[in-house]
Amino acid sequence: MGSSIYVYRFRDGDIVPMEGALVREVLEPYAPYEAPGEEHVAWVRAADGSEADVSVDHGVSFARPGSGVLDIVAELARRTGAAVLPGVEGAIVTSESDRQHLPQALRESAFVVPPPALTGQAIGLVIRPRPEPRTRPVLPPFPYLPDPVASGAVVAADERCACCGHDQGWLCTVPSLGRDGQDVPEGRLCPYCVAFGTAARRHGLYFNEVLPDQVPGAVAARIRERTPGLPGRGRRPWPAHCGDGALFVGTVTDDGRTADRSFRCRSCGNPVADTVRG
């Protein structure tokens, strides 16, 4: 970390001296050298090996602190009741009453973290906030695969689709097939290019085998060209029942080997046997 972190006590908006003996009591165990009794600790080394130069005056500053040093900073703030100024806008205090003693410019943006929760990790989150999780679009409907994510057929991914060239937030996990039955090495496809038939039209791709004499042509095309393939099934035909394709209601693990491959008839609701067992 390139910036410095400061630990100060405030009263009525002004910096007040910290108790020197208490500061030394906190810092001395982390000083990798012998500091004479009348001298301040000049640098510290944390348990994880990270270090920081230390300057002690009315408060304490930690220059270029490593991640582990943040635990020392947190301990010092807890023991002294001081505020932590992390080198970015705002401050960290341990109570609402302490907020009122901060300079006016710091009060509104200050974080209140109770002493038990004031850790190095908590300080790190103020300095380096975790990014908001990406919002991914709603998946297109698959009539024969109602939960493509639980099935293992679709996963969240931050990659471009090999068909449309866009990062749609999702990708299909099973490689597509070409008209000649060979795997097409064009990268992974987004579920939108599968569901809308774009990959089938542009590249002649399909994703499942179907026995055409068991289902109508439109159903066969929907399963073959617009339904993502399931991990671990290979080229086995998609099960059918009552003249329609079966509904996949199971789940598949990441490796595709141990799975609950459950199909049910879309018409009568009865279980339909799969030709593959995990």
PDB file of C-alpha atoms in Angstrom:
ATOM      1  CA  MET A   1       0.000   0.000   0.000  1.00  0.00           C
ATOM      2  CA  GLY A   2       1.580   3.246  -1.090  1.00  0.00           C
ATOM      3  CA  SER A   3      -0.231   5.788   1.141  1.00  0.00           C
ATOM      4  CA  SER A   4       0.094   6.454   4.844  1.00  0.00           C
ATOM      5  CA  ILE A   5      -2.416   5.751   7.589  1.00  0.00           C
ATOM      6  CA  TYR A   6      -2.762   8.042  10.589  1.00  0.00           C
ATOM      7  CA  VAL A   7      -4.051   7.347  14.090  1.00  0.00           C
ATOM      8  CA  TYR A   8      -5.080  10.454  16.055  1.00  0.00           C
ATOM      9  CA  ARG A   9      -7.203  11.286  19.074  1.00  0.00           C
ATOM     10  CA  PHE A  10      -9.553  14.252  18.652  1.00  0.00           C
ATOM     11  CA  ARG A  11     -11.401  16.386  21.153  1.00  0.00           C
ATOM     12  CA  ASP A  12     -13.733  19.147  20.002  1.00  0.00           C
ATOM     13  CA  GLY A  13     -12.215  19.018  16.524  1.00  0.00           C
ATOM     14  CA  ASP A  14      -8.602  19.338  17.650  1.00  0.00           C
ATOM     15  CA  ILE A  15      -5.821  16.733  17.839  1.00  0.00           C
ATOM     16  CA  VAL A  16      -4.887  15.864  21.417  1.00  0.00           C
ATOM     17  CA  PRO A  17      -1.802  13.908  22.503  1.00  0.00           C
ATOM     18  CA  MET A  18      -2.063  10.147  22.858  1.00  0.00           C
ATOM     19  CA  GLU A  19      -0.715   8.411  25.955  1.00  0.00           C
ATOM     20  CA  GLY A  20       2.885   7.651  25.026  1.00  0.00           C
ATOM     21  CA  ALA A  21       3.260   4.631  27.308  1.00  0.00           C
ATOM     22  CA  LEU A  22       0.173   3.002  25.820  1.00  0.00           C
ATOM     23  CA  VAL A  23       1.322   3.678  22.267  1.00  0.00           C
ATOM     24  CA  ARG A  24       4.668   2.083  23.030  1.00  0.00           C
ATOM     25  CA  GLU A  25       2.981  -0.890  24.706  1.00  0.00           C
ATOM     26  CA  VAL A  26       1.046  -1.579  21.486  1.00  0.00           C
ATOM     27  CA  LEU A  27       3.922  -1.022  19.042  1.00  0.00           C
ATOM     28  CA  GLU A  28       6.921  -2.472  20.862  1.00  0.00           C
ATOM     29  CA  PRO A  29       6.020  -6.181  20.343  1.00  0.00           C
ATOM     30  CA  TYR A  30       6.136  -5.544  16.574  1.00  0.00           C
ATOM     31  CA  ALA A  31       9.472  -3.705  16.552  1.00  0.00           C
ATOM     32  CA  PRO A  32      12.052  -6.144  15.076  1.00  0.00           C
ATOM     33  CA  TYR A  33      14.864  -4.457  17.024  1.00  0.00           C
ATOM     34  CA  GLU A  34      15.499  -3.194  20.553  1.00  0.00           C
ATOM     35  CA  ALA A  35      14.150   0.323  21.008  1.00  0.00           C
ATOM     36  CA  PRO A  36      15.720   2.189  23.980  1.00  0.00           C
ATOM     37  CA  GLY A  37      13.217   3.261  26.571  1.00  0.00           C
ATOM     38  CA  GLU A  38      13.336   6.931  25.674  1.00  0.00           C
ATOM     39  CA  GLU A  39      12.999   6.416  21.915  1.00  0.00           C
ATOM     40  CA  HIS A  40       9.897   5.915  19.855  1.00  0.00           C
ATOM     41  CA  VAL A  41       9.419   2.774  17.783  1.00  0.00           C
ATOM     42  CA  ALA A  42      10.530   3.746  14.258  1.00  0.00           C
ATOM     43  CA  TRP A  43       9.205   0.815  12.226  1.00  0.00           C
ATOM     44  CA  VAL A  44       7.171  -2.328  12.763  1.00  0.00           C
ATOM     45  CA  ARG A  45       6.897  -5.740  11.215  1.00  0.00           C
ATOM     46  CA  ALA A  46       3.568  -7.585  11.342  1.00  0.00           C
ATOM     47  CA  ALA A  47       3.029 -11.302  11.808  1.00  0.00           C
ATOM     48  CA  ASP A  48       2.678 -11.805   8.055  1.00  0.00           C
ATOM     49  CA  GLY A  49       6.060 -10.140   7.432  1.00  0.00           C
ATOM     50  CA  SER A  50       4.663  -6.864   6.111  1.00  0.00           C
ATOM     51  CA  GLU A  51       6.258  -3.679   7.426  1.00  0.00           C
ATOM     52  CA  ALA A  52       5.693   0.034   7.827  1.00  0.00           C
ATOM     53  CA  ASP A  53       7.755   3.027   8.898  1.00  0.00           C
ATOM     54  CA  VAL A  54       6.268   4.591  12.018  1.00  0.00           C
ATOM     55  CA  SER A  55       6.307   8.209  13.125  1.00  0.00           C
ATOM     56  CA  VAL A  56       5.122   9.040  16.642  1.00  0.00           C
ATOM     57  CA  ASP A  57       4.201  12.580  17.635  1.00  0.00           C
ATOM     58  CA  HIS A  58       0.796  13.731  18.861  1.00  0.00           C
ATOM     59  CA  GLY A  59      -0.473  10.755  16.924  1.00  0.00           C
ATOM     60  CA  VAL A  60       1.019   7.844  15.046  1.00  0.00           C
ATOM     61  CA  SER A  61       1.492   7.542  11.286  1.00  0.00           C
ATOM     62  CA  PHE A  62       2.243   4.326   9.404  1.00  0.00           C
ATOM     63  CA  ALA A  63       3.990   4.921   6.078  1.00  0.00           C
ATOM     64  CA  ARG A  64       3.451   2.422   3.259  1.00  0.00           C
ATOM     65  CA  PRO A  65       1.832  -0.156   5.565  1.00  0.00           C
ATOM     66  CA  GLY A  66       1.565  -3.739   4.392  1.00  0.00           C
ATOM     67  CA  SER A  67      -1.655  -5.698   4.846  1.00  0.00           C
ATOM     68  CA  GLY A  68      -0.645  -7.250   8.166  1.00  0.00           C
ATOM     69  CA  VAL A  69       0.284  -3.838   9.599  1.00  0.00           C
ATOM     70  CA  LEU A  70      -3.397  -2.894   9.417  1.00  0.00           C
ATOM     71  CA  ASP A  71      -3.974  -5.278  12.345  1.00  0.00           C
ATOM     72  CA  ILE A  72      -1.470  -3.236  14.371  1.00  0.00           C
ATOM     73  CA  VAL A  73      -3.239  -0.026  13.364  1.00  0.00           C
ATOM     74  CA  ALA A  74      -6.571  -1.520  14.465  1.00  0.00           C
ATOM     75  CA  GLU A  75      -5.131  -2.648  17.799  1.00  0.00           C
ATOM     76  CA  LEU A  76      -3.712   0.813  18.452  1.00  0.00           C
ATOM     77  CA  ALA A  77      -7.053   2.471  17.687  1.00  0.00           C
ATOM     78  CA  ARG A  78      -8.968   0.035  19.895  1.00  0.00           C
ATOM     79  CA  ARG A  79      -6.586   0.455  22.833  1.00  0.00           C
ATOM     80  CA  THR A  80      -6.337   4.239  22.683  1.00  0.00           C
ATOM     81  CA  GLY A  81      -9.819   5.162  21.468  1.00  0.00           C
ATOM     82  CA  ALA A  82      -8.233   7.095  18.630  1.00  0.00           C
ATOM     83  CA  ALA A  83      -9.557   7.651  15.135  1.00  0.00           C
ATOM     84  CA  VAL A  84      -8.024   6.032  12.057  1.00  0.00           C
ATOM     85  CA  LEU A  85      -7.481   8.275   9.044  1.00  0.00           C
ATOM     86  CA  PRO A  86      -6.825   5.855   6.203  1.00  0.00           C
ATOM     87  CA  GLY A  87      -5.355   8.313   3.719  1.00  0.00           C
ATOM     88  CA  VAL A  88      -8.641   8.543   1.812  1.00  0.00           C
ATOM     89  CA  GLU A  89     -11.682  10.689   2.434  1.00  0.00           C
ATOM     90  CA  GLY A  90     -13.222  10.070   5.816  1.00  0.00           C
ATOM     91  CA  ALA A  91     -12.147   8.519   9.100  1.00  0.00           C
ATOM     92  CA  ILE A  92     -12.865   5.437  11.204  1.00  0.00           C
ATOM     93  CA  VAL A  93     -14.039   5.879  14.788  1.00  0.00           C
ATOM     94  CA  THR A  94     -15.336   3.396  17.344  1.00  0.00           C
ATOM     95  CA  SER A  95     -18.482   5.229  18.487  1.00  0.00           C
ATOM     96  CA  GLU A  96     -20.947   7.954  17.501  1.00  0.00           C
ATOM     97  CA  SER A  97     -19.703  10.114  20.373  1.00  0.00           C
ATOM     98  CA  ASP A  98     -16.186   9.970  18.901  1.00  0.00           C
ATOM     99  CA  ARG A  99     -17.589  11.147  15.574  1.00  0.00           C
ATOM    100  CA  GLN A 100     -18.708  14.394  17.226  1.00  0.00           C
ATOM    101  CA  HIS A 101     -15.122  15.134  18.284  1.00  0.00           C
ATOM    102  CA  LEU A 102     -13.758  14.906  14.738  1.00  0.00           C
ATOM    103  CA  PRO A 103     -13.055  18.050  12.707  1.00  0.00           C
ATOM    104  CA  GLN A 104     -16.216  19.190  10.975  1.00  0.00           C
ATOM    105  CA  ALA A 105     -14.903  18.181   7.528  1.00  0.00           C
ATOM    106  CA  LEU A 106     -14.523  14.541   8.635  1.00  0.00           C
ATOM    107  CA  ARG A 107     -17.717  13.984  10.598  1.00  0.00           C
ATOM    108  CA  GLU A 108     -20.217  13.318   7.841  1.00  0.00           C
ATOM    109  CA  SER A 109     -18.067  10.809   5.948  1.00  0.00           C
ATOM    110  CA  ALA A 110     -16.718   8.975   9.025  1.00  0.00           C
ATOM    111  CA  PHE A 111     -17.298   5.233   9.479  1.00  0.00           C
ATOM    112  CA  VAL A 112     -18.338   4.015  12.920  1.00  0.00           C
ATOM    113  CA  VAL A 113     -16.880   0.566  13.621  1.00  0.00           C
ATOM    114  CA  PRO A 114     -17.379  -0.790  17.167  1.00  0.00           C
ATOM    115  CA  PRO A 115     -14.134  -1.916  18.849  1.00  0.00           C
ATOM    116  CA  PRO A 116     -14.783  -5.684  18.539  1.00  0.00           C
ATOM    117  CA  ALA A 117     -15.252  -5.263  14.778  1.00  0.00           C
ATOM    118  CA  LEU A 118     -12.329  -2.892  14.244  1.00  0.00           C
ATOM    119  CA  THR A 119      -9.783  -5.207  12.618  1.00  0.00           C
ATOM    120  CA  GLY A 120      -7.159  -4.861   9.959  1.00  0.00           C
ATOM    121  CA  GLN A 121      -9.585  -6.394   7.503  1.00  0.00           C
ATOM    122  CA  ALA A 122     -12.221  -3.781   8.341  1.00  0.00           C
ATOM    123  CA  ILE A 123      -9.719  -0.989   7.734  1.00  0.00           C
ATOM    124  CA  GLY A 124      -8.690  -2.652   4.476  1.00  0.00           C
ATOM    125  CA  LEU A 125     -12.289  -2.611   3.246  1.00  0.00           C
ATOM    126  CA  VAL A 126     -12.422   1.150   3.777  1.00  0.00           C
ATOM    127  CA  ILE A 127      -9.159   1.646   1.912  1.00  0.00           C
ATOM    128  CA  ARG A 128      -9.894  -0.863  -0.828  1.00  0.00           C
ATOM    129  CA  PRO A 129     -13.680  -1.378  -0.979  1.00  0.00           C
ATOM    130  CA  ARG A 130     -14.836  -4.608  -2.543  1.00  0.00           C
ATOM    131  CA  PRO A 131     -16.296  -4.033  -5.989  1.00  0.00           C
ATOM    132  CA  GLU A 132     -20.015  -4.406  -6.353  1.00  0.00           C
ATOM    133  CA  PRO A 133     -20.905  -7.801  -7.784  1.00  0.00           C
ATOM    134  CA  ARG A 134     -21.723  -7.723 -11.458  1.00  0.00           C
ATOM    135  CA  THR A 135     -25.389  -7.666 -12.329  1.00  0.00           C
ATOM    136  CA  ARG A 136     -26.018 -10.303 -14.972  1.00  0.00           C
ATOM    137  CA  PRO A 137     -28.968 -10.227 -17.362  1.00  0.00           C
ATOM    138  CA  VAL A 138     -31.894 -12.606 -17.121  1.00  0.00           C
ATOM    139  CA  LEU A 139     -31.288 -15.815 -19.025  1.00  0.00           C
ATOM    140  CA  PRO A 140     -33.461 -16.631 -22.038  1.00  0.00           C
ATOM    141  CA  PRO A 141     -36.101 -19.328 -21.553  1.00  0.00           C
ATOM    142  CA  PHE A 142     -35.317 -22.917 -22.497  1.00  0.00           C
ATOM    143  CA  PRO A 143     -38.555 -24.951 -22.614  1.00  0.00           C
ATOM    144  CA  TYR A 144     -36.729 -28.245 -22.045  1.00  0.00           C
ATOM    145  CA  LEU A 145     -34.147 -26.902 -19.596  1.00  0.00           C
ATOM    146  CA  PRO A 146     -35.910 -24.665 -17.026  1.00  0.00           C
ATOM    147  CA  ASP A 147     -32.832 -24.075 -14.829  1.00  0.00           C
ATOM    148  CA  PRO A 148     -29.766 -23.990 -17.080  1.00  0.00           C
ATOM    149  CA  VAL A 149     -27.434 -22.831 -14.281  1.00  0.00           C
ATOM    150  CA  ALA A 150     -28.369 -25.582 -11.793  1.00  0.00           C
ATOM    151  CA  SER A 151     -28.135 -28.090 -14.608  1.00  0.00           C
ATOM    152  CA  GLY A 152     -24.496 -27.166 -15.196  1.00  0.00           C
ATOM    153  CA  ALA A 153     -25.207 -26.195 -18.804  1.00  0.00           C
ATOM    154  CA  VAL A 154     -24.671 -22.459 -18.263  1.00  0.00           C
ATOM    155  CA  VAL A 155     -22.218 -20.651 -15.969  1.00  0.00           C
ATOM    156  CA  ALA A 156     -21.546 -17.034 -15.096  1.00  0.00           C
ATOM    157  CA  ALA A 157     -18.502 -15.846 -17.042  1.00  0.00           C
ATOM    158  CA  ASP A 158     -16.825 -12.593 -18.022  1.00  0.00           C
ATOM    159  CA  GLU A 159     -15.790 -13.624 -21.526  1.00  0.00           C
ATOM    160  CA  ARG A 160     -16.858 -12.836 -25.055  1.00  0.00           C
ATOM    161  CA  CYS A 161     -19.176 -15.185 -26.862  1.00  0.00           C
ATOM    162  CA  ALA A 162     -17.545 -16.951 -29.810  1.00  0.00           C
ATOM    163  CA  CYS A 163     -20.649 -16.266 -31.923  1.00  0.00           C
ATOM    164  CA  CYS A 164     -21.841 -12.715 -31.223  1.00  0.00           C
ATOM    165  CA  GLY A 165     -18.515 -11.432 -29.847  1.00  0.00           C
ATOM    166  CA  HIS A 166     -20.118  -9.805 -26.791  1.00  0.00           C
ATOM    167  CA  ASP A 167     -19.563 -10.393 -23.085  1.00  0.00           C
ATOM    168  CA  GLN A 168     -23.110 -11.337 -22.106  1.00  0.00           C
ATOM    169  CA  GLY A 169     -22.251 -12.415 -18.560  1.00  0.00           C
ATOM    170  CA  TRP A 170     -23.057 -16.091 -19.210  1.00  0.00           C
ATOM    171  CA  LEU A 171     -21.559 -18.899 -21.291  1.00  0.00           C
ATOM    172  CA  CYS A 172     -22.595 -22.449 -22.146  1.00  0.00           C
ATOM    173  CA  THR A 173     -20.283 -25.102 -20.758  1.00  0.00           C
ATOM    174  CA  VAL A 174     -20.635 -27.910 -23.309  1.00  0.00           C
ATOM    175  CA  PRO A 175     -18.907 -27.506 -26.709  1.00  0.00           C
ATOM    176  CA  SER A 176     -21.176 -27.110 -29.704  1.00  0.00           C
ATOM    177  CA  LEU A 177     -21.307 -29.636 -32.537  1.00  0.00           C
ATOM    178  CA  GLY A 178     -21.002 -29.085 -36.273  1.00  0.00           C
ATOM    179  CA  ARG A 179     -23.184 -30.494 -39.008  1.00  0.00           C
ATOM    180  CA  ASP A 180     -20.586 -33.191 -39.565  1.00  0.00           C
ATOM    181  CA  GLY A 181     -20.792 -34.231 -35.917  1.00  0.00           C
ATOM    182  CA  GLN A 182     -17.358 -32.884 -34.958  1.00  0.00           C
ATOM    183  CA  ASP A 183     -16.702 -30.475 -32.110  1.00  0.00           C
ATOM    184  CA  VAL A 184     -16.339 -26.946 -33.398  1.00  0.00           C
ATOM    185  CA  PRO A 185     -13.285 -25.239 -31.841  1.00  0.00           C
ATOM    186  CA  GLU A 186     -14.688 -21.721 -31.860  1.00  0.00           C
ATOM    187  CA  GLY A 187     -14.777 -21.073 -28.105  1.00  0.00           C
ATOM    188  CA  ARG A 188     -17.774 -21.009 -25.839  1.00  0.00           C
ATOM    189  CA  LEU A 189     -21.128 -19.567 -26.772  1.00  0.00           C
ATOM    190  CA  CYS A 190     -23.494 -17.372 -24.803  1.00  0.00           C
ATOM    191  CA  PRO A 191     -26.928 -18.830 -24.040  1.00  0.00           C
ATOM    192  CA  TYR A 192     -28.613 -16.064 -26.046  1.00  0.00           C
ATOM    193  CA  CYS A 193     -26.963 -17.143 -29.300  1.00  0.00           C
ATOM    194  CA  VAL A 194     -28.146 -20.656 -28.519  1.00  0.00           C
ATOM    195  CA  ALA A 195     -31.716 -19.828 -27.452  1.00  0.00           C
ATOM    196  CA  PHE A 196     -32.383 -17.470 -30.355  1.00  0.00           C
ATOM    197  CA  GLY A 197     -30.901 -19.853 -32.929  1.00  0.00           C
ATOM    198  CA  THR A 198     -28.153 -17.409 -33.931  1.00  0.00           C
ATOM    199  CA  ALA A 199     -25.332 -19.951 -33.568  1.00  0.00           C
ATOM    200  CA  ALA A 200     -27.291 -22.537 -35.546  1.00  0.00           C
ATOM    201  CA  ARG A 201     -28.022 -20.116 -38.398  1.00  0.00           C
ATOM    202  CA  ARG A 202     -24.592 -18.507 -38.616  1.00  0.00           C
ATOM    203  CA  HIS A 203     -22.350 -21.501 -38.056  1.00  0.00           C
ATOM    204  CA  GLY A 204     -24.480 -24.579 -38.565  1.00  0.00           C
ATOM    205  CA  LEU A 205     -24.070 -25.594 -34.928  1.00  0.00           C
ATOM    206  CA  TYR A 206     -26.212 -27.853 -32.777  1.00  0.00           C
ATOM    207  CA  PHE A 207     -26.009 -28.887 -29.128  1.00  0.00           C
ATOM    208  CA  ASN A 208     -27.943 -32.104 -28.562  1.00  0.00           C
ATOM    209  CA  GLU A 209     -28.737 -35.311 -30.426  1.00  0.00           C
ATOM    210  CA  VAL A 210     -32.412 -36.130 -30.959  1.00  0.00           C
ATOM    211  CA  LEU A 211     -34.205 -39.186 -32.319  1.00  0.00           C
ATOM    212  CA  PRO A 212     -36.461 -37.540 -34.936  1.00  0.00           C
ATOM    213  CA  ASP A 213     -38.958 -40.382 -35.019  1.00  0.00           C
ATOM    214  CA  GLN A 214     -39.850 -39.779 -31.355  1.00  0.00           C
ATOM    215  CA  VAL A 215     -40.757 -36.078 -31.509  1.00  0.00           C
ATOM    216  CA  PRO A 216     -42.102 -33.625 -34.121  1.00  0.00           C
ATOM    217  CA  GLY A 217     -39.606 -31.777 -36.256  1.00  0.00           C
ATOM    218  CA  ALA A 218     -40.123 -28.438 -34.502  1.00  0.00           C
ATOM    219  CA  VAL A 219     -39.434 -30.046 -31.125  1.00  0.00           C
ATOM    220  CA  ALA A 220     -36.350 -31.813 -32.472  1.00  0.00           C
ATOM    221  CA  ALA A 221     -35.029 -28.506 -33.833  1.00  0.00           C
ATOM    222  CA  ARG A 222     -35.682 -26.731 -30.538  1.00  0.00           C
ATOM    223  CA  ILE A 223     -33.746 -29.324 -28.518  1.00  0.00           C
ATOM    224  CA  ARG A 224     -31.034 -29.785 -31.108  1.00  0.00           C
ATOM    225  CA  GLU A 225     -30.331 -26.194 -32.075  1.00  0.00           C
ATOM    226  CA  ARG A 226     -31.711 -24.018 -29.258  1.00  0.00           C
ATOM    227  CA  THR A 227     -31.074 -25.942 -26.028  1.00  0.00           C
ATOM    228  CA  PRO A 228     -27.614 -25.996 -24.387  1.00  0.00           C
ATOM    229  CA  GLY A 229     -26.002 -29.390 -24.015  1.00  0.00           C
ATOM    230  CA  LEU A 230     -25.694 -30.997 -20.579  1.00  0.00           C
ATOM    231  CA  PRO A 231     -22.286 -31.868 -19.101  1.00  0.00           C
ATOM    232  CA  GLY A 232     -21.429 -35.545 -19.128  1.00  0.00           C
ATOM    233  CA  ARG A 233     -24.083 -36.742 -21.574  1.00  0.00           C
ATOM    234  CA  GLY A 234     -21.915 -36.814 -24.666  1.00  0.00           C
ATOM    235  CA  ARG A 235     -23.861 -37.453 -27.883  1.00  0.00           C
ATOM    236  CA  ARG A 236     -26.630 -39.520 -26.299  1.00  0.00           C
ATOM    237  CA  PRO A 237     -30.125 -38.629 -27.582  1.00  0.00           C
ATOM    238  CA  TRP A 238     -32.277 -36.315 -25.507  1.00  0.00           C
ATOM    239  CA  PRO A 239     -35.010 -38.420 -23.816  1.00  0.00           C
ATOM    240  CA  ALA A 240     -38.593 -38.139 -25.073  1.00  0.00           C
ATOM    241  CA  HIS A 241     -42.035 -39.129 -23.771  1.00  0.00           C
ATOM    242  CA  CYS A 242     -45.625 -38.670 -24.910  1.00  0.00           C
ATOM    243  CA  GLY A 243     -44.418 -37.443 -28.303  1.00  0.00           C
ATOM    244  CA  ASP A 244     -42.457 -34.548 -26.817  1.00  0.00           C
ATOM    245  CA  GLY A 245     -38.972 -33.931 -25.500  1.00  0.00           C
ATOM    246  CA  ALA A 246     -38.498 -34.589 -21.803  1.00  0.00           C
ATOM    247  CA  LEU A 247     -37.975 -31.809 -19.271  1.00  0.00           C
ATOM    248  CA  PHE A 248     -34.597 -31.835 -17.505  1.00  0.00           C
ATOM    249  CA  VAL A 249     -35.177 -31.171 -13.800  1.00  0.00           C
ATOM    250  CA  GLY A 250     -31.899 -32.449 -12.333  1.00  0.00           C
ATOM    251  CA  THR A 251     -28.483 -31.065 -11.602  1.00  0.00           C
ATOM    252  CA  VAL A 252     -25.001 -31.819 -12.851  1.00  0.00           C
ATOM    253  CA  THR A 253     -21.787 -31.323 -10.893  1.00  0.00           C
ATOM    254  CA  ASP A 254     -18.845 -29.385 -12.307  1.00  0.00           C
ATOM    255  CA  ASP A 255     -17.052 -32.545 -13.417  1.00  0.00           C
ATOM    256  CA  GLY A 256     -20.229 -34.017 -14.931  1.00  0.00           C
ATOM    257  CA  ARG A 257     -19.483 -37.441 -13.450  1.00  0.00           C
ATOM    258  CA  THR A 258     -21.667 -37.535 -10.363  1.00  0.00           C
ATOM    259  CA  ALA A 259     -25.032 -36.088 -11.186  1.00  0.00           C
ATOM    260  CA  ASP A 260     -28.731 -36.222 -10.552  1.00  0.00           C
ATOM    261  CA  ARG A 261     -29.850 -36.563 -14.154  1.00  0.00           C
ATOM    262  CA  SER A 262     -33.593 -36.387 -13.781  1.00  0.00           C
ATOM    263  CA  PHE A 263     -35.981 -36.028 -16.697  1.00  0.00           C
ATOM    264  CA  ARG A 264     -39.753 -35.780 -16.541  1.00  0.00           C
ATOM    265  CA  CYS A 265     -42.429 -35.864 -19.195  1.00  0.00           C
ATOM    266  CA  ARG A 266     -43.770 -32.410 -20.012  1.00  0.00           C
ATOM    267  CA  SER A 267     -47.251 -33.854 -20.551  1.00  0.00           C
ATOM    268  CA  CYS A 268     -47.886 -36.549 -17.944  1.00  0.00           C
ATOM    269  CA  GLY A 269     -45.196 -35.574 -15.422  1.00  0.00           C
ATOM    270  CA  ASN A 270     -43.836 -39.106 -15.099  1.00  0.00           C
ATOM    271  CA  PRO A 271     -40.100 -39.692 -14.714  1.00  0.00           C
ATOM    272  CA  VAL A 272     -38.309 -40.437 -17.982  1.00  0.00           C
ATOM    273  CA  ALA A 273     -35.242 -42.663 -17.977  1.00  0.00           C
ATOM    274  CA  ASP A 274     -32.001 -41.171 -19.202  1.00  0.00           C
ATOM    275  CA  THR A 275     -29.544 -43.229 -21.198  1.00  0.00           C
ATOM    276  CA  VAL A 276     -26.610 -41.948 -19.130  1.00  0.00           C
ATOM    277  CA  ARG A 277     -25.786 -42.621 -15.487  1.00  0.00           C
ATOM    278  CA  GLY A 278     -23.241 -40.540 -13.532  1.00  0.00           C
TER     279      GLY A 278
END
